Every structure is written in structure tokens, then in C-alpha cells.
Coordinates of C-alpha atoms in Angstrom, one line a residue:
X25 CA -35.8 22.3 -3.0
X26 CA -39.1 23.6 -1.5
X27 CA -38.2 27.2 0.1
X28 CA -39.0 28.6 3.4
X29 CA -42.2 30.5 4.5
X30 CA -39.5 33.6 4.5
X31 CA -38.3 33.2 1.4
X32 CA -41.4 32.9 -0.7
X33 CA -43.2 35.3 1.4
X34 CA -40.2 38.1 1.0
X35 CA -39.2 39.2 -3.0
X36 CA -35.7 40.3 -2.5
X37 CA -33.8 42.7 -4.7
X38 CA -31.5 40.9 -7.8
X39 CA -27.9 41.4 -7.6
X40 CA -25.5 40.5 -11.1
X41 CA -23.3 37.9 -11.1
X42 CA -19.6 39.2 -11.1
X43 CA -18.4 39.3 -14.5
X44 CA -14.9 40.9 -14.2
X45 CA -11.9 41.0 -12.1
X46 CA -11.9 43.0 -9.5
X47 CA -9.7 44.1 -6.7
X48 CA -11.3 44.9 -2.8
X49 CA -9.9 45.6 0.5
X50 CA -12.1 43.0 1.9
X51 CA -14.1 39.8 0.7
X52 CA -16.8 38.3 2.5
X53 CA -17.9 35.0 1.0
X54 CA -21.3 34.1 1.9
X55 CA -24.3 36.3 1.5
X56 CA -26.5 35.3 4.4
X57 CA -26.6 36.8 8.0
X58 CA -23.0 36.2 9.2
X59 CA -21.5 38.2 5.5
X60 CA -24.1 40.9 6.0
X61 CA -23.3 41.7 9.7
X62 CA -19.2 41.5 9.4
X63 CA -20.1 43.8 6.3
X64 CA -22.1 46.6 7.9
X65 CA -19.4 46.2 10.8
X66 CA -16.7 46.7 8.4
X67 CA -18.2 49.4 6.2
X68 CA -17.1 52.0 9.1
X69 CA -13.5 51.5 8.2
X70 CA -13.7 50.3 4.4
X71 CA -15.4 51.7 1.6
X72 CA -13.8 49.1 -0.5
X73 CA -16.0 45.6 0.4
X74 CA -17.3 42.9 -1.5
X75 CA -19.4 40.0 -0.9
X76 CA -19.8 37.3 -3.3
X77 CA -22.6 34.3 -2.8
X78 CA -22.5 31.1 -4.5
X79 CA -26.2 31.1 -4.9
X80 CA -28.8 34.4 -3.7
X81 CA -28.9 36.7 -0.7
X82 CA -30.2 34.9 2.4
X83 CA -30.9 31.9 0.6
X84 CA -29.3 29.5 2.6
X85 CA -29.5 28.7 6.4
X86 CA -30.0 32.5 7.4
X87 CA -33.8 32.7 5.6
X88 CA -34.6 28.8 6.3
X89 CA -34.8 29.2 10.2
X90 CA -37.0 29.7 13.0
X91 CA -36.7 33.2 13.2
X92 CA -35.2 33.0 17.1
X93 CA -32.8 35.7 18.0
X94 CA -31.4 34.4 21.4
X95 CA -28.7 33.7 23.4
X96 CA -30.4 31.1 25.1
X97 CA -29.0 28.0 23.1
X98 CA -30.3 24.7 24.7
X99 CA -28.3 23.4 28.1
X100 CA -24.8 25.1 27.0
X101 CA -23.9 26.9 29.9
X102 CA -23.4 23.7 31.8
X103 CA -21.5 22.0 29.4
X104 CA -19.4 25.1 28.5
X105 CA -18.6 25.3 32.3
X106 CA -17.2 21.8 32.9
X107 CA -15.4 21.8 29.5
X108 CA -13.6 25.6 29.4
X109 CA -14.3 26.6 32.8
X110 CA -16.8 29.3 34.1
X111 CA -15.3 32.4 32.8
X112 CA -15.7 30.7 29.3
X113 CA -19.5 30.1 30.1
X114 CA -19.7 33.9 30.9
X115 CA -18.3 35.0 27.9
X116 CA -20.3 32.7 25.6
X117 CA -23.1 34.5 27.5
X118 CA -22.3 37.7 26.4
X119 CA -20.8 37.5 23.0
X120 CA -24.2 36.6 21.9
X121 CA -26.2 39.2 24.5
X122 CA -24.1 41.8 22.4
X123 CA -24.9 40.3 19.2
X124 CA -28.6 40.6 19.9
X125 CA -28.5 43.9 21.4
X126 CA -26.2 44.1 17.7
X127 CA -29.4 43.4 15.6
X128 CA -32.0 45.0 17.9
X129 CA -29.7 48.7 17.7
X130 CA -30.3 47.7 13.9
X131 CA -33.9 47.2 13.7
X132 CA -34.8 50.4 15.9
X133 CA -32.5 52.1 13.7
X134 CA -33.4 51.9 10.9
X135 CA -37.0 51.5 11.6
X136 CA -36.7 48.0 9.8
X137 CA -40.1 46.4 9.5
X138 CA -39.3 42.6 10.1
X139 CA -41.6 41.6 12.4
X140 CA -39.3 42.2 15.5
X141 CA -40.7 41.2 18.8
X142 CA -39.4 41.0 22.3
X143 CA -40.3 37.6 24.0
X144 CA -39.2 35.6 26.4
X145 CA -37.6 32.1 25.3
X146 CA -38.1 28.8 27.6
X147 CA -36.3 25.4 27.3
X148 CA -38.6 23.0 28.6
X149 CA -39.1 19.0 29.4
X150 CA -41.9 16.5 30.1
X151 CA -39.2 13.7 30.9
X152 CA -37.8 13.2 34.4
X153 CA -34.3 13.1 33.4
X154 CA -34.6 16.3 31.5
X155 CA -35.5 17.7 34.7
X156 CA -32.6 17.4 36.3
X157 CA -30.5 19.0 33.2
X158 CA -32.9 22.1 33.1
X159 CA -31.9 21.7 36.9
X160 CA -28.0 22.0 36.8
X161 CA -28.1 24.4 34.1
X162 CA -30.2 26.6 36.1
X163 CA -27.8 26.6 39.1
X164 CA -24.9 27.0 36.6
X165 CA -26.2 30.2 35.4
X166 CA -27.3 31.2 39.0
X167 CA -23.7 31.2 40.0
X168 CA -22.4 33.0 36.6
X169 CA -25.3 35.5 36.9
X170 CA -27.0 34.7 33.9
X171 CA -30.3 36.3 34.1
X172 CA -32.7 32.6 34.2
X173 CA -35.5 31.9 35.9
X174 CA -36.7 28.6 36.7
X175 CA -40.4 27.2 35.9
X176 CA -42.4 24.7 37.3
X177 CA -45.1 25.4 34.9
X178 CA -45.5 27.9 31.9
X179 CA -48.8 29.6 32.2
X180 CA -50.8 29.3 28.5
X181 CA -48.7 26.9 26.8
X182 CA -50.6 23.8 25.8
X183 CA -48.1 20.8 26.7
X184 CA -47.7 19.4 30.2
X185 CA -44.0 20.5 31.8
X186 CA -41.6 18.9 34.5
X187 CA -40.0 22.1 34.5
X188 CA -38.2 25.0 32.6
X189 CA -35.8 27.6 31.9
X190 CA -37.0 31.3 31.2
X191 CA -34.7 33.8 29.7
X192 CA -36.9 37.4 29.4
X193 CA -35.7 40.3 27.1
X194 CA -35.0 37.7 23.8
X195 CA -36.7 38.2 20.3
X196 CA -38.3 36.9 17.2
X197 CA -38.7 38.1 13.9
X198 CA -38.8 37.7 10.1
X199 CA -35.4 36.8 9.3
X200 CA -35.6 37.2 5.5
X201 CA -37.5 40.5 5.7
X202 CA -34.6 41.5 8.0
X203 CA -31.9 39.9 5.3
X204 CA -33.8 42.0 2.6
X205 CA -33.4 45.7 4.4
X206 CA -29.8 44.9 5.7
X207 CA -28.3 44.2 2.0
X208 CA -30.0 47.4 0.9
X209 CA -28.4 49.5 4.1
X210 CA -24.6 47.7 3.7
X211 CA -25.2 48.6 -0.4
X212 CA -26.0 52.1 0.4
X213 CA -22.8 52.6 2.7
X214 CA -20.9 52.0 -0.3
X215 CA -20.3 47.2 -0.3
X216 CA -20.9 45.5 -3.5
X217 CA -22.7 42.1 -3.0
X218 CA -22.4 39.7 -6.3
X219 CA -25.0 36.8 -6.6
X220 CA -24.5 33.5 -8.2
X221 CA -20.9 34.1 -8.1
X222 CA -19.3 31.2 -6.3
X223 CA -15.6 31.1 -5.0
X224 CA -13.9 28.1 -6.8
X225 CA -10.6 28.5 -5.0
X226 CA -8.4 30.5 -3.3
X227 CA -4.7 31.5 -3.9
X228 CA -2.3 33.4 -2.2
X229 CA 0.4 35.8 -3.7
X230 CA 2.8 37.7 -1.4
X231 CA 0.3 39.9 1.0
X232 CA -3.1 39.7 -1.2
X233 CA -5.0 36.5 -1.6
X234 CA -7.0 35.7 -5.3
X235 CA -10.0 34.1 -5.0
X236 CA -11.2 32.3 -8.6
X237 CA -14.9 32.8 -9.9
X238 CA -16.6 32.8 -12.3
X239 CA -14.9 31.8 -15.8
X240 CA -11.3 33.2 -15.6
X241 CA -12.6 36.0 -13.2
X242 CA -10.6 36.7 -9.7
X243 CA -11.0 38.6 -6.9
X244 CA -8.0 39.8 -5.2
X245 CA -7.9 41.3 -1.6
X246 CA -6.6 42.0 1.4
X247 CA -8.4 40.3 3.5
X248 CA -10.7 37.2 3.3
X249 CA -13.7 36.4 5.3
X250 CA -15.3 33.1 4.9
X251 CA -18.6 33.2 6.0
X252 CA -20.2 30.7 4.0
X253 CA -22.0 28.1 6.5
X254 CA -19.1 24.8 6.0
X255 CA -16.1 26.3 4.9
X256 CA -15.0 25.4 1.5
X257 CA -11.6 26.3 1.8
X258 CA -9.9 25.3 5.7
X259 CA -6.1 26.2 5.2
X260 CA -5.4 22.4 6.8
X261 CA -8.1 23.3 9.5
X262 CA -9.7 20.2 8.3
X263 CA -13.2 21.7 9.7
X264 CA -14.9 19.2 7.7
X265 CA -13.8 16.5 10.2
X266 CA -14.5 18.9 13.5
X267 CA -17.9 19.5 12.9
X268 CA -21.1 17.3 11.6
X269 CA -24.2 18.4 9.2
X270 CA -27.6 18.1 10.2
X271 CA -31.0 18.4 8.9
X272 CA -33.9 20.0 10.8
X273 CA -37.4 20.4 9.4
X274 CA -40.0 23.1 10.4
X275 CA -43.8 23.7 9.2
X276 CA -46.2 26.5 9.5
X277 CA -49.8 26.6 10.0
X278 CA -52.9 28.9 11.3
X279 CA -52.9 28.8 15.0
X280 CA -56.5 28.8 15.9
X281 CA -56.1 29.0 19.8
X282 CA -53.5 31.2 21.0
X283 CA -50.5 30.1 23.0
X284 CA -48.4 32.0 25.4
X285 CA -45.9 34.7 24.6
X286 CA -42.3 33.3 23.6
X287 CA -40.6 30.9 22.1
X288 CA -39.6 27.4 23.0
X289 CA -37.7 24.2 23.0
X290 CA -37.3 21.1 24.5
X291 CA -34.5 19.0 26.0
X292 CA -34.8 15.6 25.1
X293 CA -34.9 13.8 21.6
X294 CA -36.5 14.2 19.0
X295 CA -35.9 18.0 19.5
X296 CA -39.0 20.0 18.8
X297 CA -38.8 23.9 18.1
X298 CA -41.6 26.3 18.3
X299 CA -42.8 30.1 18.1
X300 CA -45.9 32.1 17.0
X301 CA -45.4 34.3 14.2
X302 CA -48.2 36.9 14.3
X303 CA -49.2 38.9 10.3
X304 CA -51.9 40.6 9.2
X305 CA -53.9 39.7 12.0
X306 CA -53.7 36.4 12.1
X307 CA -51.0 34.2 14.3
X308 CA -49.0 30.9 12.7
X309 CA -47.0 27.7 14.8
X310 CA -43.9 27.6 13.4
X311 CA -43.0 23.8 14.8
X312 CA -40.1 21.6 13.9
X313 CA -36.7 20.0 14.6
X314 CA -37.0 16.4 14.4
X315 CA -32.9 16.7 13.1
X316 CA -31.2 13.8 11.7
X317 CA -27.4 13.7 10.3
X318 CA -27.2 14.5 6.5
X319 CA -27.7 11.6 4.5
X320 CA -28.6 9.2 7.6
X321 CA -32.4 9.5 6.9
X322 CA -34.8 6.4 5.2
X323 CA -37.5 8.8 4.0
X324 CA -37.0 12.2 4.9
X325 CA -41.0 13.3 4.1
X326 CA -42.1 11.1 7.2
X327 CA -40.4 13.2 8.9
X328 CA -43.1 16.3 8.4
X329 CA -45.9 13.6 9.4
X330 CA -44.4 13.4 12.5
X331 CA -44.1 16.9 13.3
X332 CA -47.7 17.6 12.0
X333 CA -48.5 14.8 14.5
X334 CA -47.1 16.7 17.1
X335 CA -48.4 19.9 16.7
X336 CA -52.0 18.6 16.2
X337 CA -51.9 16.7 19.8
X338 CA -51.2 19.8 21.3
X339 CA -52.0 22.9 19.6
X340 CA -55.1 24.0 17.6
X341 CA -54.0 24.5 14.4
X342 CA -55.3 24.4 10.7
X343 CA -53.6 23.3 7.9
X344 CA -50.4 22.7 6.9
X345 CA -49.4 25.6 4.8
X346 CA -45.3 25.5 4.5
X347 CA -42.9 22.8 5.2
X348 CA -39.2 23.3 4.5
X349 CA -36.0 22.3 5.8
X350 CA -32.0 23.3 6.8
X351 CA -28.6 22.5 7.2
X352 CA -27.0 23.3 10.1
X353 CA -23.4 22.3 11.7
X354 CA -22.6 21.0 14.8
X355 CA -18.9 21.4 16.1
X356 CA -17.9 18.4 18.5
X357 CA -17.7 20.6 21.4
X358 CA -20.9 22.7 20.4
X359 CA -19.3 26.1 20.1
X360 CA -19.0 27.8 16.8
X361 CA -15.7 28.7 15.1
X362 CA -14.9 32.4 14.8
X363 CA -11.5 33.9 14.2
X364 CA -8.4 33.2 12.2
X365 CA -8.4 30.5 10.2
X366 CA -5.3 29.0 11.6
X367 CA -2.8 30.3 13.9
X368 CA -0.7 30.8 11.1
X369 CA -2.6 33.0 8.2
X370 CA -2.7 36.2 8.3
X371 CA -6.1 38.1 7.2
X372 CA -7.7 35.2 6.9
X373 CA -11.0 34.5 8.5
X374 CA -13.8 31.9 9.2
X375 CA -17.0 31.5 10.7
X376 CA -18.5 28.0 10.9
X377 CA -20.6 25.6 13.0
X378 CA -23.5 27.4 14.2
X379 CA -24.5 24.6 15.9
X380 CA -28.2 25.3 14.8
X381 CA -28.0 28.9 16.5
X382 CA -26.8 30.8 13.4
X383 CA -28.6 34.5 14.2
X384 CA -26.9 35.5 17.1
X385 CA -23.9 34.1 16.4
X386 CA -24.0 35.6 13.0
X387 CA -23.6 38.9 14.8
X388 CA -20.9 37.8 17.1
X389 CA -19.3 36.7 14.4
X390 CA -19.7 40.2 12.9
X391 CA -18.3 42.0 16.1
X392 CA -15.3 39.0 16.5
X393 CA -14.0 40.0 12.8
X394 CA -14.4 43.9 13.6
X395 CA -12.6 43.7 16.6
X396 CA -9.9 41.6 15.4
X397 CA -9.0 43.4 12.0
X398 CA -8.9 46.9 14.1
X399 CA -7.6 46.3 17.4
X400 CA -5.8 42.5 16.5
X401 CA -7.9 41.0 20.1
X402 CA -11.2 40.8 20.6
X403 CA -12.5 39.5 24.5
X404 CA -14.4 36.7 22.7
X405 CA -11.4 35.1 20.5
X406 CA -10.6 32.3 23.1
X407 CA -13.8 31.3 23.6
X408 CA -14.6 31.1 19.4
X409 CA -10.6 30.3 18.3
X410 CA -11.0 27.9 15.7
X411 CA -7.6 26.7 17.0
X412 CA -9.0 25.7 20.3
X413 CA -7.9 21.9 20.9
X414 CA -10.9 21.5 22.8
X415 CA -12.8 21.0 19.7
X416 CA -11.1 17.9 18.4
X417 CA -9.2 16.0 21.6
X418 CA -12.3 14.5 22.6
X419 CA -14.0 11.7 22.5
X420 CA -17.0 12.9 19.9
X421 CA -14.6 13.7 17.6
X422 CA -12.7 10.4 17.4
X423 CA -16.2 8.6 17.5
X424 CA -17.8 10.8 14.7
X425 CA -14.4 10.5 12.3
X426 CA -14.7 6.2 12.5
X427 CA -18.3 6.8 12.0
X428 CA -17.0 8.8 8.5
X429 CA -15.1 5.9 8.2
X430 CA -17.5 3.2 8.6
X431 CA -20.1 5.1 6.0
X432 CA -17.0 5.5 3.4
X433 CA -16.5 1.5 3.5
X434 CA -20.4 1.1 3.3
X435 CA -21.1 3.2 0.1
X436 CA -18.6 1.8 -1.8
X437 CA -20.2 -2.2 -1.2
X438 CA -22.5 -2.6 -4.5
X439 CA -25.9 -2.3 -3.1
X440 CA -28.6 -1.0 -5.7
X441 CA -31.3 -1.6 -8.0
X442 CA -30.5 -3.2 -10.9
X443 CA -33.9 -3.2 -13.1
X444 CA -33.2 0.5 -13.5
X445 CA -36.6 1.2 -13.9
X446 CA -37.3 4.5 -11.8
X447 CA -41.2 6.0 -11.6
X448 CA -41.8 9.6 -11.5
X449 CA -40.7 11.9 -8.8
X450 CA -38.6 8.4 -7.6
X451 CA -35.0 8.4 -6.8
X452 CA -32.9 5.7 -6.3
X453 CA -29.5 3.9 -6.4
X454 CA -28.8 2.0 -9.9
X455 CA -25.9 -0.8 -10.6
X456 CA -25.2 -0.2 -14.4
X457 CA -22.6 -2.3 -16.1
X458 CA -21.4 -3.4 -12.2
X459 CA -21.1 0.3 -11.3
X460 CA -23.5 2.6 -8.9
X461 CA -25.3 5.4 -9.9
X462 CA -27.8 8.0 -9.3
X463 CA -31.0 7.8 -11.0
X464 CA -34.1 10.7 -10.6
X465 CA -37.2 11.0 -12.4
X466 CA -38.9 14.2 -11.9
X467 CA -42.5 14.5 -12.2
X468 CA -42.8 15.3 -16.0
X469 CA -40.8 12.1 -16.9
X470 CA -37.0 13.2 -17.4
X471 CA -35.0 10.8 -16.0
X472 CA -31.7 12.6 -14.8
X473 CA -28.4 9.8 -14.0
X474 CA -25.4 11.3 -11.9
X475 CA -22.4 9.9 -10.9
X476 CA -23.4 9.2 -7.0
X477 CA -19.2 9.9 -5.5
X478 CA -19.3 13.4 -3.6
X479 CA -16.7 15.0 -5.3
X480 CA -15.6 16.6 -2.1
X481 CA -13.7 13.2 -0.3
X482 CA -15.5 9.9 -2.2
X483 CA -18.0 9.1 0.1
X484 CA -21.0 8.0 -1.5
X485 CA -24.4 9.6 -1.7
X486 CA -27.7 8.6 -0.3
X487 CA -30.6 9.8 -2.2
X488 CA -33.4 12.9 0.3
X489 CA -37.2 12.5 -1.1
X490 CA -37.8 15.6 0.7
X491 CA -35.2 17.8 -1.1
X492 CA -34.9 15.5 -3.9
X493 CA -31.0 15.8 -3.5
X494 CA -27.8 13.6 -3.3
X495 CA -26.8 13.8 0.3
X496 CA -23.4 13.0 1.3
X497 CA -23.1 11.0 5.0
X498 CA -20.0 12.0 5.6
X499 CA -19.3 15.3 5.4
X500 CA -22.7 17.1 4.5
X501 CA -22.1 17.8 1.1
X502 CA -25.4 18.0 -1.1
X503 CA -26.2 17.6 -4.8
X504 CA -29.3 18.3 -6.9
X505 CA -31.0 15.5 -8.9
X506 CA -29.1 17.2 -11.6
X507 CA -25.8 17.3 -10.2
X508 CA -25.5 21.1 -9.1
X509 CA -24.0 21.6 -5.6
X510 CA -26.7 22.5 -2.8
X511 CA -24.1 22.5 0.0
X512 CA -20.2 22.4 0.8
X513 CA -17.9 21.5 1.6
X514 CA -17.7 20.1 -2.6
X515 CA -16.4 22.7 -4.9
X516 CA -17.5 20.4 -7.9
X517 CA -21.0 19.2 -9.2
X518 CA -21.9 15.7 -9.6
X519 CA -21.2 14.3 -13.4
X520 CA -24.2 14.6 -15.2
X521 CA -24.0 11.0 -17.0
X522 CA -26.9 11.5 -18.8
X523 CA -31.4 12.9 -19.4
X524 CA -33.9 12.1 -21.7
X525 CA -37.6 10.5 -21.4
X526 CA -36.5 7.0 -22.0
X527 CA -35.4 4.1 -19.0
X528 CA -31.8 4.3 -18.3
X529 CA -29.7 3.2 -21.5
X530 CA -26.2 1.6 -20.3
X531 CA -24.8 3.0 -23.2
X532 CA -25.3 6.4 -20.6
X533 CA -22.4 5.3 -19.2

């Protein structure tokens, strides 16, 4: 999996893998920006906190982004309006003005150098019917008092407007370099992070739960917090049918003429995302979007043409010099879950579905839990309650769960190659002996065969020559060539049938 410009740019610290039982007040599962914030929250009232991470610290979504701290998330205001009503629209508003004024009073304080910025952020279109979107979400937020202003024209950006939406006072910066200093500060205030320790389930037993890790190792405490990007344990929340995995793609390159001041993002399809990232005197595009479903793309490297396409036509720029992707989750009514888990546990928490706006709501995620585990209400809960049945009587949601359906039924119909010859760095769907599997050859000749059933529900996988992964259609689940899990919701890796340097032998199997 190629990394970000963040990651590879940014050494971070090494934690241990947890190697004993242990008991804590609180768990947070998930290392990136939403476990880090609910931690340094937390660490005012607990000196007993742990977070555990399946894989490293910021590795996931929180150091593969833009780098976009905003509360200016698309045409949501709108939509939030019509569906929940205008006090709902106002509260969405703030939660996430707090949670950037959260990680600003962070930066300053700590005199964090991450490349922070102040910029303005603009949602944009050069299609007529855009127009009149960026239009009713502009008189929308006029009414709520939401601070936008609207554009005919955005002085020194390169491409051609019908209109836009400015929001002033937002920011930028280097999200890993910001992941890197915020373990370090939560670690000194007394929380234990454990990396390469992933949570293989979770048990209950009278007032404590036990999470299982690695080997015979548990965890037990108080409270739970998952904050792991697609929950991997739901309590019969069944988030895995309320909310749908998507891949987005961004690149980096020298900027040779600069743009105007901000960042920006446009309303119709494909969505394309962009910012300047200024280092060492010298300023980079960051461009991208072009998202897709998980597992619902033909050739996923095509995708990077396109956005090189794009940025060429209107941007002088160099060469390419990083291209990476993410995962994100999209609820069906586009607001993240936050809260209790259920309206039935007890000290049991989630955060998911980001809905490709993960650092700002990582922090009102952060200021949710706080509130809710001191004072039991939080001014935010309604808006965020996972519980809502706003998120799952609709329309999407029915149409996205036959869709499940429909890709369920169309793995399991024999479709592959059955010469099961596979050239290096090729991927591909073999029938051996009748049966499907996975077949990779990376590019010093191994040839790796998997079992190709996501282990999480039986759909089956589709092979990413991006990522070189197994990606599952249904419910985002991903799989390295080797069987390893990349993503949840699947708690177990693929079965490794077989490796060696020779074409695949039936007897494999």
C-alpha cells in the first residue's frame, strides 16, 4: 500500500505491541485523530487511559488526507435543514466550529509545528446546475447565520467559476506532523497508546467490558470508546449496513505558478479536492477525489491519470511526486455517528462515518465523548446519536442494502480465469477445481493464492491494482495480496491457500 506524502515525509515515534493483560478506566480503540482527541479530552479526569491500534499511530485515514480542517463540508447545511430542521443545521455548524477552534487552542499551545495555516475554504462549480445548489445553500446559511459569503468569481484561482461559497477563518496543515506531537503530549499526561495490537472482540462481564488482543491478552475497562474508522464491533447497530466505504485518491506535485490562498472543492461529479501546501520554500497542489465505492472500480491506477489530467489543464505544475489513497464512510444521511453505541449500553461508545470530513469531526467527536462521560448530555448528541432513525428510514438506505444484495448474488456466479497463469505485479480471479480464488504475483515472482470470501458477511472480493488488495463491495472490508486485513469491518484475514515461485498448483487447494 503506497503511503501518503504525510506519512513518509513524518518518522513517528514506535510504540510496543501490548503483551499482557491489563486493566484501564478507559479504552480508546483506534490510534488516529478521533482516539488521540477523546484521549487528551479525557486525560483531565483519568490518569488511567489506554489506546490500542490495530496497525500504527495515524496510519490510517487521519495521515492519508487532505490536510483540511473545516467546518465547511460540501452543500450540508441545506440538506441538514430540510432533513432535521434548522436548529439541527445550526448545531452541525458549531460542533465542528468548536472542534476547530479545539485543534487551533492545541496548535498555539503547544507551539506545535505542523504547518498550521489560516485560510479561507470555497466550494465552487463551473456547471449551471451547481449553481443553483451553491445558491440555496448560501441563502440557507444566510438565514442560520453561518458566516458565508457568496462569489461570483475567486480572484487568482486558475479554473473558470459559475459561482462559489467562501467560508474565512478555516485552516490547513500537516496532519501527520500534527498526529506525531499530539501522541507525544496525551503520553506525557500519563495515556498508554499500544501499536499493532488489534481488538479481536469484545465481552462484557457485570459493569467492565474485556476486550481480547493479542494471543490470550485482554484488556478490561470501564468504559469503551470505539474510534476505529468502521466499527468492528456494533452491539446490533448494524453500522455496516448504515453507512458505505469509499475510495478517494489525491497526488502532490511542485506548483510552479502560485494560486490563491485557500482551499477548495467542487460540487458536481467527479469531485475534485485541492490545497497548496507550502515547505521549505517551495509550494505543492495537493489535488484529488475522483471517489468511487470500495471494490466498484475496473482499474483503480487510471484513476491518478485522470487527476494528473486535471491538474495539468489548469495549474502549472511539475511532476508527479506522491499519489496515495483512503477510505472513508459515508452514512446514508451524511452525518457522522457519535455517542452511545445503542440506546441500551452503558459506557459504550462509537465514532463512525466521517463522511470524508474526518478532522473536525475527529475533534467533535472528542468534545461529544467528554461531555457525555462527565455531565451524561452533551448539546451535540441529537444531532450525532447513532440512534437517530433518520439515518436508516430513507430511501438511500433501502437502495444501497439491495445494492449489497445484488453484489452478494454477483460474486458468488463463477466468473474467473481459468489458465491460472498470473504475470508479475498482476492480480486476478482464478477458478481452481470449480472453485474461485485470489491469485497475486508481486513483482519479484511470488505468487500469493487467498481465499477471495470477506470473512466479515461472504461477499466476494474484487481485486485494487492500485493498492494491490482484496476489496470487498459490500461492506468495505479490505485484504492484502497476502490475506492480512487493511480495513474493517473483518476481524479475520483471508486464508492464505498457498506461495511459492511456481504457477498455481491445484493441489494448493
Amino acid at each position: 500500500m503506497e503511503n501518503s506524502f504525510w506519512i513518509l515525509n513524518n518518522e513517528s515515534e514506535d510504540y510496543s505491541a501490548l503483551d499482557k493483560s491489563i486493566d484501564a478506566e478507559y479504552l480508546i480503540v483506534g490510534a488516529g485523530l478521533t482516539g488521540l482527541h477523546t484521549a487528551y479530552l479525557l486525560s483531565d479526569i483519568s490518569s488511567n487511559i489506554v489506546i490500542v491500534d490495530a496497525n500504527k499511530v495515524g496510519s490510517g485515514s487521519s495521515g492519508r488526507n487532505t490536510g483540511k480542517v473545516t467546518s465547511s463540508h460540501g452543500l450540508i447545511y441545506d440538506y441538514i435543514s430540510q432533513k432535521y430542521g434548522d436548529k439541527s443545521s445550526k448545531l452541525y455548524y458549531e460542533a465542528n466550529e468548536e472542534g476547530l477552534r479545539l485543534i487551533k487552542d492545541i496548535v498555539q499551545k503547544y507551539n506545535i509545528d505542523c504547518n498550521f495555516e489560516t485560510v479561507p475554504n470555497y466550494i465552487f462549480t463551473t456547471e449551471d446546475e451547481g449553481l443553483e445548489e451553491i445558491k440555496k445553500e448560501y441563502k440557507v446559511c444566510e438565514r442560520l447565520g453561518i458566516p458565508y459569503e457568496y462569489l461570483n468569481n475567486i480572484e487568482g484561482f486558475p479554473i473558470k467559476i459559475k459561482g462559489a461559497l467562501k467560508l474565512d477563518n478555516q485552516a490547513q496543515f500537516d496532519s501527520k506532523k500534527y498526529i506525531n506531537k499530539l501522541a507525544q503530549i496525551i503520553c506525557e499526561k500519563g495515556v498508554s497508546i499500544y501499536e499493532n495490537t488489534p481488538v479481536l472482540g469484545l465481552d462484557t462481564d457485570k459493569d467492565e467490558y474485556i476486550a481480547k488482543v493479542n494471543g490470550d491478552n485482554e484488556i478490561k475497562a470501564k468504559t469503551v470508546i470505539i474510534a476505529s474508522s468502521n466499527p468492528w464491533h456494533d452491539s446490533l447497530g448494524l453500522y455496516f449496513s448504515k453507512e458505505q466505504a469509499y475510495r478517494s485518491y489525491l497526488t502532490l506535485s511542485k506548483l510552479n505558478k502560485p494560486i490563491a490562498k485557500g482551499m477548495y472543492i467542487n460540487v458536481e461529479k467527479p469531485s475534485k479536492t485541492i490545497r497548496v501546501y507550502h515547505e521549505n520554500d517551495r509550494d505543492y497542489l495537493v489535488c484529488g477525489g475522483f471517489d468511487h465505492k470500495t471494490g466498484k472500480c475496473d482499474d483503480e491506477c487510471k484513476i491518478f491519470g485522470s487527476i494528473v489530467e486535471f491538474a495539468k489543464n489548469n495549474f502549472k505544475i511539475g511532476m508527479l511526486e506522491y499519489r496515495w489513497s483512503t477510505q472513508d464512510y459515508i452514512t446514508t444521511d451524511n452525518i457522522p455517528y457519535i455517542g452511545h453505541i445503542n440506546n441500551n449500553t452503558n459506557n459504550l461508545y462509537i465514532a463512525t462515518g466521517f463522511c470524508k470530513w474526518g478532522i473536525t469531526t475527529s475533534a467533535v467527536a472528542a468534545i461529544i465523548f467528554k461531555d457525555l462521560i462527565t455531565n451524561g448530555e452533551c448539546k451535540y448528541k441529537e444531532v450525532f446519536n447513532p440512534s437517530r432513525t433518520g439515518s436508516y428510514l430513507n430511501m438511500k438506505y433501502l437502495k444501497e442494502n439491495s445494492i449489497v444484495a445484488y453484489d452478494y448474488i454477483k460474486g458468488k456466479l463463477k466468473k474467473g480465469h481459468t489458465d491460472c497463469q498470473v504475470e508479475k505485479d498482476e492480480g486476478k480471479v482464478v477458478i481452481i477445481n470449480g472453485d474461485k480464488y485470489g491469485a497475486y504475483r508481486d513483482k519479484d515472482g511470488k505468487l500469493y493464492v487467498v481465499d477471495i470470501t470477506c470473512t466479515h458477511l461472504g461477499c466476494e472480493l474484487k481485486f485494487n491494482s492500485f493498492e494491490k488488495s482484496w476489496d470487498c463491495p459490500c461492506h468495505g472490508s479490505r485484504f492484502s495480496y497476502d490475506g492480512s486485513i487493511l480495513n474493517g469491518p473483518a476481524l479475520k484475514p483471508l486464508k492464505l491457500l498457498g506461495m511459492g515461485d511456481n504457477d498455481i498448483d491445484p493441489d494448493l487447494v
